[in-house]
PDB file of C-alpha atoms and ligand atoms in Angstrom:
ATOM      1  CA  MET Y  29     -18.675  20.460  -0.963  1.00  0.00           C
ATOM      2  CA  ASN Y  30     -18.818  16.948   0.454  1.00  0.00           C
ATOM      3  CA  TYR Y  31     -15.571  15.126  -0.094  1.00  0.00           C
ATOM      4  CA  LYS Y  32     -15.000  11.457  -0.061  1.00  0.00           C
ATOM      5  CA  ILE Y  33     -11.521   9.351   0.304  1.00  0.00           C
ATOM      6  CA  VAL Y  34     -11.959   5.571  -1.330  1.00  0.00           C
ATOM      7  CA  ALA Y  35      -8.164   3.523  -1.469  1.00  0.00           C
ATOM      8  CA  ASP Y  36      -8.209  -0.253  -2.291  1.00  0.00           C
ATOM      9  CA  SER Y  37      -7.632  -2.537   0.247  1.00  0.00           C
ATOM     10  CA  SER Y  38      -4.031  -2.366  -0.485  1.00  0.00           C
ATOM     11  CA  SER Y  39      -3.752   0.655   1.964  1.00  0.00           C
ATOM     12  CA  ASP Y  40      -4.722  -1.432   5.072  1.00  0.00           C
ATOM     13  CA  VAL Y  41      -6.590   1.109   5.846  1.00  0.00           C
ATOM     14  CA  LEU Y  42     -10.728   0.262   7.237  1.00  0.00           C
ATOM     15  CA  THR Y  43     -11.673   4.000   8.488  1.00  0.00           C
ATOM     16  CA  LEU Y  44     -10.718   7.359   8.995  1.00  0.00           C
ATOM     17  CA  ASP Y  45     -11.584  10.003  11.551  1.00  0.00           C
ATOM     18  CA  SER Y  46     -12.193  13.290   9.648  1.00  0.00           C
ATOM     19  CA  VAL Y  47     -13.254  12.171   6.286  1.00  0.00           C
ATOM     20  CA  PRO Y  48     -15.759   9.899   4.524  1.00  0.00           C
ATOM     21  CA  PHE Y  49     -13.668   7.229   3.976  1.00  0.00           C
ATOM     22  CA  ALA Y  50     -14.203   3.833   2.309  1.00  0.00           C
ATOM     23  CA  SER Y  51     -12.409   0.882   1.312  1.00  0.00           C
ATOM     24  CA  VAL Y  52     -12.864  -1.159  -1.651  1.00  0.00           C
ATOM     25  CA  PRO Y  53     -11.332  -5.146  -1.401  1.00  0.00           C
ATOM     26  CA  LEU Y  54      -9.373  -6.887  -3.027  1.00  0.00           C
ATOM     27  CA  VAL Y  55      -9.649 -11.020  -2.980  1.00  0.00           C
ATOM     28  CA  VAL Y  56      -7.087 -13.475  -2.300  1.00  0.00           C
ATOM     29  CA  ARG Y  57      -7.986 -17.123  -4.053  1.00  0.00           C
ATOM     30  CA  ALA Y  58      -6.977 -20.409  -3.062  1.00  0.00           C
ATOM     31  CA  GLY Y  59      -8.346 -23.657  -3.782  1.00  0.00           C
ATOM     32  CA  GLU Y  60     -12.377 -23.475  -3.132  1.00  0.00           C
ATOM     33  CA  MET Y  61     -11.216 -21.053  -0.617  1.00  0.00           C
ATOM     34  CA  THR Y  62     -12.101 -16.874  -1.236  1.00  0.00           C
ATOM     35  CA  PHE Y  63     -10.631 -14.042   1.378  1.00  0.00           C
ATOM     36  CA  VAL Y  64     -12.173 -11.002   0.428  1.00  0.00           C
ATOM     37  CA  ASP Y  65      -9.795  -8.034   2.239  1.00  0.00           C
ATOM     38  CA  ASP Y  66     -12.580  -5.791   4.017  1.00  0.00           C
ATOM     39  CA  GLU Y  67     -13.249  -5.428   7.501  1.00  0.00           C
ATOM     40  CA  HIS Y  68     -14.247  -9.034   8.058  1.00  0.00           C
ATOM     41  CA  CYS Y  69     -11.288 -10.536   6.592  1.00  0.00           C
ATOM     42  CA  ASP Y  70      -9.310 -12.829   9.348  1.00  0.00           C
ATOM     43  CA  VAL Y  71      -5.792 -12.233   8.505  1.00  0.00           C
ATOM     44  CA  ALA Y  72      -4.296 -14.416  11.159  1.00  0.00           C
ATOM     45  CA  ALA Y  73      -6.434 -17.758   9.972  1.00  0.00           C
ATOM     46  CA  MET Y  74      -5.630 -17.086   5.969  1.00  0.00           C
ATOM     47  CA  THR Y  75      -2.124 -16.768   6.774  1.00  0.00           C
ATOM     48  CA  GLN Y  76      -2.369 -20.266   8.475  1.00  0.00           C
ATOM     49  CA  TYR Y  77      -4.574 -21.366   5.453  1.00  0.00           C
ATOM     50  CA  MET Y  78      -1.768 -20.491   3.184  1.00  0.00           C
ATOM     51  CA  LEU Y  79       0.742 -22.137   5.085  1.00  0.00           C
ATOM     52  CA  THR Y  80      -0.947 -25.519   4.505  1.00  0.00           C
ATOM     53  CA  TYR Y  81      -2.239 -25.299   1.550  1.00  0.00           C
ATOM     54  CA  LYS Y  82      -0.099 -25.818  -1.412  1.00  0.00           C
ATOM     55  CA  GLY Y  83      -2.493 -25.451  -4.372  1.00  0.00           C
ATOM     56  CA  LYS Y  84      -2.667 -22.599  -6.837  1.00  0.00           C
ATOM     57  CA  SER Y  85      -3.569 -19.501  -5.383  1.00  0.00           C
ATOM     58  CA  SER Y  86      -3.993 -15.743  -6.814  1.00  0.00           C
ATOM     59  CA  THR Y  87      -5.951 -12.192  -6.416  1.00  0.00           C
ATOM     60  CA  ALA Y  88      -7.561 -10.151  -8.054  1.00  0.00           C
ATOM     61  CA  CYS Y  89      -8.715  -6.533  -8.244  1.00  0.00           C
ATOM     62  CA  PRO Y  90     -11.601  -4.583  -7.793  1.00  0.00           C
ATOM     63  CA  GLY Y  91     -13.934  -4.001 -10.390  1.00  0.00           C
ATOM     64  CA  THR Y  92     -15.399  -0.764 -11.978  1.00  0.00           C
ATOM     65  CA  GLN Y  93     -18.375  -1.359  -9.817  1.00  0.00           C
ATOM     66  CA  ASP Y  94     -17.157  -1.985  -7.082  1.00  0.00           C
ATOM     67  CA  TRP Y  95     -15.321   1.262  -7.063  1.00  0.00           C
ATOM     68  CA  GLN Y  96     -18.491   3.365  -8.350  1.00  0.00           C
ATOM     69  CA  ASP Y  97     -20.845   1.927  -5.244  1.00  0.00           C
ATOM     70  CA  ALA Y  98     -17.898   2.673  -2.844  1.00  0.00           C
ATOM     71  CA  PHE Y  99     -18.248   6.680  -3.881  1.00  0.00           C
ATOM     72  CA  GLY Y 100     -21.592   6.497  -2.770  1.00  0.00           C
ATOM     73  CA  ASP Y 101     -23.289  10.162  -3.791  1.00  0.00           C
ATOM     74  CA  ALA Y 102     -19.858  12.201  -3.004  1.00  0.00           C
ATOM     75  CA  GLU Y 103     -19.278  14.960  -4.980  1.00  0.00           C
ATOM     76  CA  ASN Y 104     -15.446  15.080  -5.012  1.00  0.00           C
ATOM     77  CA  VAL Y 105     -13.921  11.942  -4.560  1.00  0.00           C
ATOM     78  CA  PHE Y 106     -10.036  11.224  -4.434  1.00  0.00           C
ATOM     79  CA  CYS Y 107      -9.432   7.047  -5.169  1.00  0.00           C
ATOM     80  CA  VAL Y 108      -6.309   5.648  -4.191  1.00  0.00           C
ATOM     81  CA  THR Y 109      -5.077   2.431  -5.707  1.00  0.00           C
ATOM     82  CA  ILE Y 110      -2.065   0.149  -5.907  1.00  0.00           C
ATOM     83  CA  THR Y 111       0.146   0.043  -8.394  1.00  0.00           C
ATOM     84  CA  SER Y 112      -0.920   0.208 -12.364  1.00  0.00           C
ATOM     85  CA  GLY Y 113       2.431  -1.768 -12.792  1.00  0.00           C
ATOM     86  CA  LEU Y 114       1.177  -4.802 -10.893  1.00  0.00           C
ATOM     87  CA  SER Y 115      -2.356  -4.440 -10.943  1.00  0.00           C
ATOM     88  CA  GLY Y 116      -6.090  -3.727 -12.950  1.00  0.00           C
ATOM     89  CA  SER Y 117      -7.074  -1.489  -9.473  1.00  0.00           C
ATOM     90  CA  TYR Y 118      -6.024   1.813 -10.977  1.00  0.00           C
ATOM     91  CA  ASN Y 119      -7.829   0.995 -14.597  1.00  0.00           C
ATOM     92  CA  ALA Y 120     -10.519  -0.242 -13.000  1.00  0.00           C
ATOM     93  CA  ALA Y 121     -10.708   2.838 -11.026  1.00  0.00           C
ATOM     94  CA  ARG Y 122     -10.779   5.373 -13.962  1.00  0.00           C
ATOM     95  CA  VAL Y 123     -13.347   3.856 -15.679  1.00  0.00           C
ATOM     96  CA  ALA Y 124     -15.148   3.990 -12.867  1.00  0.00           C
ATOM     97  CA  ALA Y 125     -14.302   7.602 -12.549  1.00  0.00           C
ATOM     98  CA  GLU Y 126     -15.095   8.320 -16.292  1.00  0.00           C
ATOM     99  CA  GLU Y 127     -18.703   6.540 -15.751  1.00  0.00           C
ATOM    100  CA  TYR Y 128     -19.533   8.665 -12.685  1.00  0.00           C
ATOM    101  CA  MET Y 129     -18.472  11.794 -13.896  1.00  0.00           C
ATOM    102  CA  SER Y 130     -20.540  11.394 -17.092  1.00  0.00           C
ATOM    103  CA  ALA Y 131     -23.684  10.349 -14.962  1.00  0.00           C
ATOM    104  CA  HIS Y 132     -23.078  13.012 -12.733  1.00  0.00           C
ATOM    105  CA  PRO Y 133     -21.985  16.512 -14.018  1.00  0.00           C
ATOM    106  CA  GLY Y 134     -20.539  18.814 -12.019  1.00  0.00           C
ATOM    107  CA  ARG Y 135     -18.859  15.471  -9.457  1.00  0.00           C
ATOM    108  CA  ARG Y 136     -15.409  15.204 -10.027  1.00  0.00           C
ATOM    109  CA  VAL Y 137     -13.056  11.793  -9.178  1.00  0.00           C
ATOM    110  CA  HIS Y 138      -9.641  12.460  -9.036  1.00  0.00           C
ATOM    111  CA  VAL Y 139      -7.489   8.931  -9.314  1.00  0.00           C
ATOM    112  CA  VAL Y 140      -4.201   8.531  -7.891  1.00  0.00           C
ATOM    113  CA  ASP Y 141      -1.914   5.358  -8.843  1.00  0.00           C
ATOM    114  CA  THR Y 142       0.514   5.151  -6.270  1.00  0.00           C
ATOM    115  CA  LEU Y 143       2.727   3.137  -8.410  1.00  0.00           C
ATOM    116  CA  SER Y 144       3.472   1.513  -4.641  1.00  0.00           C
ATOM    117  CA  ALA Y 145       1.350  -0.424  -2.042  1.00  0.00           C
ATOM    118  CA  GLY Y 146       0.456  -0.998   1.500  1.00  0.00           C
ATOM    119  CA  PRO Y 147       1.702   1.861   3.908  1.00  0.00           C
ATOM    120  CA  GLU Y 148       2.475   4.333   1.349  1.00  0.00           C
ATOM    121  CA  LEU Y 149      -1.159   4.371   0.792  1.00  0.00           C
ATOM    122  CA  ARG Y 150      -2.008   4.948   3.989  1.00  0.00           C
ATOM    123  CA  LEU Y 151       0.527   8.301   3.584  1.00  0.00           C
ATOM    124  CA  VAL Y 152      -1.392   9.305   0.605  1.00  0.00           C
ATOM    125  CA  VAL Y 153      -4.639   9.051   2.356  1.00  0.00           C
ATOM    126  CA  ASP Y 154      -3.392  10.674   5.624  1.00  0.00           C
ATOM    127  CA  LYS Y 155      -1.831  13.386   3.467  1.00  0.00           C
ATOM    128  CA  LEU Y 156      -5.291  13.877   1.831  1.00  0.00           C
ATOM    129  CA  GLN Y 157      -7.140  14.075   4.736  1.00  0.00           C
ATOM    130  CA  GLU Y 158      -4.800  17.060   5.834  1.00  0.00           C
ATOM    131  CA  LEU Y 159      -5.475  18.528   2.492  1.00  0.00           C
ATOM    132  CA  ILE Y 160      -9.242  18.745   2.412  1.00  0.00           C
ATOM    133  CA  LEU Y 161      -9.217  19.449   6.048  1.00  0.00           C
ATOM    134  CA  SER Y 162      -7.292  22.319   5.422  1.00  0.00           C
ATOM    135  CA  GLY Y 163      -9.925  23.833   3.074  1.00  0.00           C
ATOM    136  CA  MET Y 164      -8.371  23.442  -0.246  1.00  0.00           C
ATOM    137  CA  ALA Y 165      -9.971  23.281  -3.272  1.00  0.00           C
ATOM    138  CA  PHE Y 166     -10.241  20.469  -5.272  1.00  0.00           C
ATOM    139  CA  GLU Y 167      -7.899  21.473  -8.314  1.00  0.00           C
ATOM    140  CA  ASP Y 168      -5.052  22.171  -5.864  1.00  0.00           C
ATOM    141  CA  ILE Y 169      -6.125  19.369  -3.670  1.00  0.00           C
ATOM    142  CA  VAL Y 170      -5.782  17.371  -6.880  1.00  0.00           C
ATOM    143  CA  THR Y 171      -1.757  19.290  -8.282  1.00  0.00           C
ATOM    144  CA  GLU Y 172      -0.709  18.845  -4.311  1.00  0.00           C
ATOM    145  CA  ILE Y 173      -1.603  15.411  -3.982  1.00  0.00           C
ATOM    146  CA  GLU Y 174       0.573  14.538  -7.274  1.00  0.00           C
ATOM    147  CA  LYS Y 175       3.281  16.426  -6.004  1.00  0.00           C
ATOM    148  CA  TYR Y 176       3.466  14.630  -2.773  1.00  0.00           C
ATOM    149  CA  HIS Y 177       3.553  11.181  -3.736  1.00  0.00           C
ATOM    150  CA  ARG Y 178       6.221  11.650  -6.146  1.00  0.00           C
ATOM    151  CA  ARG Y 179       8.429  12.229  -3.107  1.00  0.00           C
ATOM    152  CA  SER Y 180       7.257   9.147  -1.005  1.00  0.00           C
ATOM    153  CA  PHE Y 181       8.717   6.004  -1.490  1.00  0.00           C
ATOM    154  CA  LEU Y 182       8.068   2.391  -0.169  1.00  0.00           C
ATOM    155  CA  VAL Y 183      10.915  -0.380   0.986  1.00  0.00           C
ATOM    156  CA  PHE Y 184      10.427  -3.666   2.525  1.00  0.00           C
ATOM    157  CA  SER Y 185      11.993  -6.328   3.514  1.00  0.00           C
ATOM    158  CA  LEU Y 186      10.361 -10.049   2.223  1.00  0.00           C
ATOM    159  CA  GLN Y 187      11.550 -13.226   3.235  1.00  0.00           C
ATOM    160  CA  SER Y 188       9.835 -15.108   0.511  1.00  0.00           C
ATOM    161  CA  LEU Y 189       9.062 -13.919  -2.843  1.00  0.00           C
ATOM    162  CA  HIS Y 190       6.703 -17.345  -3.677  1.00  0.00           C
ATOM    163  CA  ASN Y 191       2.811 -15.617  -4.439  1.00  0.00           C
ATOM    164  CA  PHE Y 192       5.227 -12.811  -6.851  1.00  0.00           C
ATOM    165  CA  VAL Y 193       6.711 -15.802  -8.557  1.00  0.00           C
ATOM    166  CA  ALA Y 194       3.502 -18.213  -8.404  1.00  0.00           C
ATOM    167  CA  ASN Y 195       1.610 -14.950  -9.734  1.00  0.00           C
ATOM    168  CA  GLY Y 196       3.650 -14.231 -12.474  1.00  0.00           C
ATOM    169  CA  ARG Y 197       4.372 -10.565 -10.286  1.00  0.00           C
ATOM    170  CA  VAL Y 198       7.961 -10.958 -10.708  1.00  0.00           C
ATOM    171  CA  SER Y 199      10.084 -13.061 -12.887  1.00  0.00           C
ATOM    172  CA  PRO Y 200      11.806 -16.803 -11.235  1.00  0.00           C
ATOM    173  CA  ALA Y 201      14.901 -15.357 -11.715  1.00  0.00           C
ATOM    174  CA  VAL Y 202      14.112 -12.653  -8.799  1.00  0.00           C
ATOM    175  CA  GLY Y 203      12.337 -14.634  -7.170  1.00  0.00           C
ATOM    176  CA  ALA Y 204      15.556 -17.263  -6.777  1.00  0.00           C
ATOM    177  CA  ILE Y 205      16.855 -14.756  -4.830  1.00  0.00           C
ATOM    178  CA  VAL Y 206      15.458 -15.438  -1.410  1.00  0.00           C
ATOM    179  CA  GLY Y 207      13.516 -18.955  -0.879  1.00  0.00           C
ATOM    180  CA  LEU Y 208      16.748 -20.150   1.788  1.00  0.00           C
ATOM    181  CA  LEU Y 209      16.131 -19.930   5.505  1.00  0.00           C
ATOM    182  CA  GLY Y 210      17.171 -16.452   6.734  1.00  0.00           C
ATOM    183  CA  ILE Y 211      18.171 -14.971   3.821  1.00  0.00           C
ATOM    184  CA  ARG Y 212      15.816 -11.374   3.336  1.00  0.00           C
ATOM    185  CA  VAL Y 213      15.215  -9.008   0.393  1.00  0.00           C
ATOM    186  CA  VAL Y 214      15.287  -5.505   0.611  1.00  0.00           C
ATOM    187  CA  GLY Y 215      14.121  -3.816  -1.973  1.00  0.00           C
ATOM    188  CA  ARG Y 216      11.647  -0.640  -2.653  1.00  0.00           C
ATOM    189  CA  ALA Y 217       9.031  -0.175  -5.381  1.00  0.00           C
ATOM    190  CA  SER Y 218      10.345   1.059  -8.305  1.00  0.00           C
ATOM    191  CA  GLU Y 219       9.732   4.418 -10.293  1.00  0.00           C
ATOM    192  CA  GLU Y 220       7.320   2.635 -12.590  1.00  0.00           C
ATOM    193  CA  GLY Y 221       5.598   0.584  -9.859  1.00  0.00           C
ATOM    194  CA  THR Y 222       7.192  -3.090  -9.762  1.00  0.00           C
ATOM    195  CA  LEU Y 223       9.322  -4.679  -7.212  1.00  0.00           C
ATOM    196  CA  GLN Y 224      12.976  -3.669  -7.499  1.00  0.00           C
ATOM    197  CA  PRO Y 225      15.532  -5.727  -5.346  1.00  0.00           C
ATOM    198  CA  LEU Y 226      18.468  -3.536  -4.051  1.00  0.00           C
ATOM    199  CA  SER Y 227      19.986  -6.148  -1.869  1.00  0.00           C
ATOM    200  CA  LYS Y 228      20.280  -9.184  -0.471  1.00  0.00           C
ATOM    201  CA  THR Y 229      20.651  -9.883   3.570  1.00  0.00           C
ATOM    202  CA  ARG Y 230      20.631 -11.668   6.241  1.00  0.00           C
ATOM    203  CA  GLY Y 231      18.846 -12.122   9.022  1.00  0.00           C
ATOM    204  CA  ASP Y 232      16.398  -8.859  10.333  1.00  0.00           C
ATOM    205  CA  ARG Y 233      18.731  -6.799  11.804  1.00  0.00           C
ATOM    206  CA  LYS Y 234      20.879  -6.664   8.630  1.00  0.00           C
ATOM    207  CA  ALA Y 235      17.667  -5.948   6.542  1.00  0.00           C
ATOM    208  CA  LEU Y 236      16.563  -3.221   9.348  1.00  0.00           C
ATOM    209  CA  SER Y 237      20.188  -1.589   8.664  1.00  0.00           C
ATOM    210  CA  GLU Y 238      19.851  -1.778   5.086  1.00  0.00           C
ATOM    211  CA  ILE Y 239      15.950  -0.111   5.271  1.00  0.00           C
ATOM    212  CA  ILE Y 240      17.297   2.500   6.903  1.00  0.00           C
ATOM    213  CA  ARG Y 241      20.424   3.216   4.655  1.00  0.00           C
ATOM    214  CA  THR Y 242      17.690   2.966   1.840  1.00  0.00           C
ATOM    215  CA  MET Y 243      15.820   5.403   3.349  1.00  0.00           C
ATOM    216  CA  LYS Y 244      18.231   8.380   3.754  1.00  0.00           C
ATOM    217  CA  GLU Y 245      19.569   7.480   0.071  1.00  0.00           C
ATOM    218  CA  LEU Y 246      15.469   8.045  -0.820  1.00  0.00           C
ATOM    219  CA  GLY Y 247      15.947  11.453   0.661  1.00  0.00           C
ATOM    220  CA  TRP Y 248      14.068  10.795   4.392  1.00  0.00           C
ATOM    221  CA  THR Y 249      15.272  13.427   6.580  1.00  0.00           C
ATOM    222  CA  GLY Y 250      12.791  12.863   9.718  1.00  0.00           C
ATOM    223  CA  GLY Y 251       9.583  12.877   7.461  1.00  0.00           C
ATOM    224  CA  ARG Y 252       6.253  11.027   8.583  1.00  0.00           C
ATOM    225  CA  VAL Y 253       6.698   7.120   8.399  1.00  0.00           C
ATOM    226  CA  ARG Y 254       4.258   4.282   8.282  1.00  0.00           C
ATOM    227  CA  ILE Y 255       5.456   0.632   9.194  1.00  0.00           C
ATOM    228  CA  THR Y 256       3.160  -2.569   8.114  1.00  0.00           C
ATOM    229  CA  HIS Y 257       3.885  -6.384   8.901  1.00  0.00           C
ATOM    230  CA  ASN Y 258       2.767  -9.388   8.542  1.00  0.00           C
ATOM    231  CA  GLU Y 259       3.239 -11.033  11.763  1.00  0.00           C
ATOM    232  CA  ASN Y 260       6.621  -9.331  12.510  1.00  0.00           C
ATOM    233  CA  PRO Y 261       5.806  -7.031  14.745  1.00  0.00           C
ATOM    234  CA  ALA Y 262       9.329  -7.231  16.730  1.00  0.00           C
ATOM    235  CA  PHE Y 263      10.697  -6.074  13.536  1.00  0.00           C
ATOM    236  CA  ALA Y 264       8.535  -3.163  13.216  1.00  0.00           C
ATOM    237  CA  SER Y 265       8.952  -2.009  16.950  1.00  0.00           C
ATOM    238  CA  ALA Y 266      12.819  -2.245  16.609  1.00  0.00           C
ATOM    239  CA  LEU Y 267      12.748   0.143  13.197  1.00  0.00           C
ATOM    240  CA  GLN Y 268      10.363   2.550  14.549  1.00  0.00           C
ATOM    241  CA  ASP Y 269      12.810   2.620  17.888  1.00  0.00           C
ATOM    242  CA  ALA Y 270      16.140   3.071  15.125  1.00  0.00           C
ATOM    243  CA  LEU Y 271      14.490   5.995  13.294  1.00  0.00           C
ATOM    244  CA  ARG Y 272      13.674   7.653  16.399  1.00  0.00           C
ATOM    245  CA  ALA Y 273      17.357   7.394  18.057  1.00  0.00           C
ATOM    246  CA  ILE Y 274      17.267   9.800  14.438  1.00  0.00           C
ATOM    247  CA  HIS Y 275      15.008  11.941  14.776  1.00  0.00           C
ATOM    248  CA  GLY Y 276      13.530  12.043  17.944  1.00  0.00           C
ATOM    249  CA  LYS Y 277       9.872  13.910  16.999  1.00  0.00           C
ATOM    250  CA  LEU Y 278       8.744  11.543  13.973  1.00  0.00           C
ATOM    251  CA  ASP Y 279       5.825  10.966  12.893  1.00  0.00           C
ATOM    252  CA  VAL Y 280       5.172   7.039  12.850  1.00  0.00           C
ATOM    253  CA  ALA Y 281       2.749   4.603  12.864  1.00  0.00           C
ATOM    254  CA  ILE Y 282       2.503   0.557  12.490  1.00  0.00           C
ATOM    255  CA  ASP Y 283       0.055  -1.709  11.371  1.00  0.00           C
ATOM    256  CA  ALA Y 284      -0.615  -5.386  10.990  1.00  0.00           C
ATOM    257  CA  CYS Y 285      -0.920  -5.915   7.037  1.00  0.00           C
ATOM    258  CA  ARG Y 286      -4.409  -6.683   6.208  1.00  0.00           C
ATOM    259  CA  GLY Y 287      -5.169  -9.462   3.566  1.00  0.00           C
ATOM    260  CA  LEU Y 288      -3.886  -8.289   0.248  1.00  0.00           C
ATOM    261  CA  CYS Y 289      -0.808  -7.662   1.616  1.00  0.00           C
ATOM    262  CA  SER Y 290      -0.176 -10.347   4.181  1.00  0.00           C
ATOM    263  CA  TYR Y 291      -0.184 -12.722   0.693  1.00  0.00           C
ATOM    264  CA  TYR Y 292       2.719 -10.669  -1.279  1.00  0.00           C
ATOM    265  CA  ALA Y 293       4.329  -9.789   2.002  1.00  0.00           C
ATOM    266  CA  GLU Y 294       4.289 -13.180   3.351  1.00  0.00           C
ATOM    267  CA  LYS Y 295       5.187 -14.361   6.788  1.00  0.00           C
ATOM    268  CA  GLY Y 296       7.862 -11.876   8.272  1.00  0.00           C
ATOM    269  CA  GLY Y 297       7.589  -9.076   5.486  1.00  0.00           C
ATOM    270  CA  VAL Y 298       7.706  -5.647   7.117  1.00  0.00           C
ATOM    271  CA  LEU Y 299       6.596  -2.352   4.701  1.00  0.00           C
ATOM    272  CA  VAL Y 300       8.085   0.655   5.259  1.00  0.00           C
ATOM    273  CA  GLY Y 301       6.168   3.842   3.683  1.00  0.00           C
ATOM    274  CA  PHE Y 302       7.843   7.394   4.116  1.00  0.00           C
ATOM    275  CA  GLU Y 303       8.651  11.289   2.973  1.00  0.00           C
ATOM    276  CA  GLY Y 304      10.915  11.076   1.268  1.00  0.00           C
ATOM    277  CA  ALA Y 305      13.082  13.734  -1.499  1.00  0.00           C
TER     278      ALA Y 305
HETATM  279  O1  X90 P 420      -4.285  -6.913  -8.379  1.00  0.00           O
HETATM  280  C1  X90 P 420      -4.865  -7.945  -8.261  1.00  0.00           C
HETATM  281  O2  X90 P 420      -4.290  -9.304  -8.328  1.00  0.00           O
HETATM  282  C2  X90 P 420      -3.412  -7.525  -6.943  1.00  0.00           C
HETATM  283  C3  X90 P 420      -1.826  -7.602  -7.159  1.00  0.00           C
HETATM  284  C4  X90 P 420      -1.286  -7.095  -6.494  1.00  0.00           C
HETATM  285  C5  X90 P 420       0.629  -7.613  -6.221  1.00  0.00           C
HETATM  286  C6  X90 P 420       1.739  -6.794  -5.492  1.00  0.00           C
HETATM  287  C7  X90 P 420       1.235  -6.220  -4.353  1.00  0.00           C
HETATM  288  C8  X90 P 420       2.199  -6.086  -3.131  1.00  0.00           C
HETATM  289  C9  X90 P 420       1.816  -5.891  -1.453  1.00  0.00           C
HETATM  290  C10 X90 P 420       3.985  -6.577  -1.032  1.00  0.00           C
HETATM  291  C11 X90 P 420       5.493  -5.817  -1.089  1.00  0.00           C
HETATM  292  C12 X90 P 420       5.601  -4.701  -1.865  1.00  0.00           C
HETATM  293  C13 X90 P 420       6.117  -4.991  -3.284  1.00  0.00           C
HETATM  294  C14 X90 P 420       5.887  -3.334  -3.661  1.00  0.00           C
HETATM  295  C15 X90 P 420       5.677  -3.580  -4.620  1.00  0.00           C
HETATM  296  C16 X90 P 420       5.268  -2.280  -6.021  1.00  0.00           C
HETATM  297  C17 X90 P 420       3.140  -5.816  -0.822  1.00  0.00           C
END
């Protein structure tokens, strides 16, 4: 039985050690420029461009064909997508899965709608890899991963919701919470897979304690943590240190956001995926 994990690029995962893996890129468009969120995407250059670019910008999810191409000729495929609450990626993957299975009887594709973004996808990908390597049967992995992602969460601190508002993915009223210098919105991915603001704080230090408070509230008791950030490594490592001070033997990783997450998280944004209850 050969297995493949295919995630869209909101996962910020480009390679995987022990199971065949492919990333399907979303794209960021700004005027004449198109940034394809694959391994060639120069994220720092994109961020720089966005700081000076004043026109309209937008994003687009992969199409059905992009997903199908990424399946290759794998017999068992697990797709991991960004939230269907904010993107068409999940729908495209579902259609691709149906077409792939009817074109190749016997092959199986399961699509996980994470109802989230960024490092929560990374958690799901890591867990899938582990389950596949354990030798578990396809349908048991399906059950396990659906159970797993009901107790994985995403919290974040953002300094701007400009691109969310400009693309109609949060209301202008919610967007108006931030925008003032020093203000951060701490929030989570809601159960419906949308951006849910929880509180407004001033400065990274307070945002950090709000994040930890929210993590505990959502049942974090030392489970895996995956952190990503847009040009804010100081916040990410301070958070890592604070979490380690609570649970010494923590399985935690820090990565820079790739293109899609950088665009929406904006400069200074920090995203935290974790195992809760
Ligand atoms: O289909 C598309 O064009 C992509 C739309 C994606 C919109 C959401 C991107 C979120 C990136 C930013 C902070 C976390 C918010 C989480 C809410 C679920 C990550």
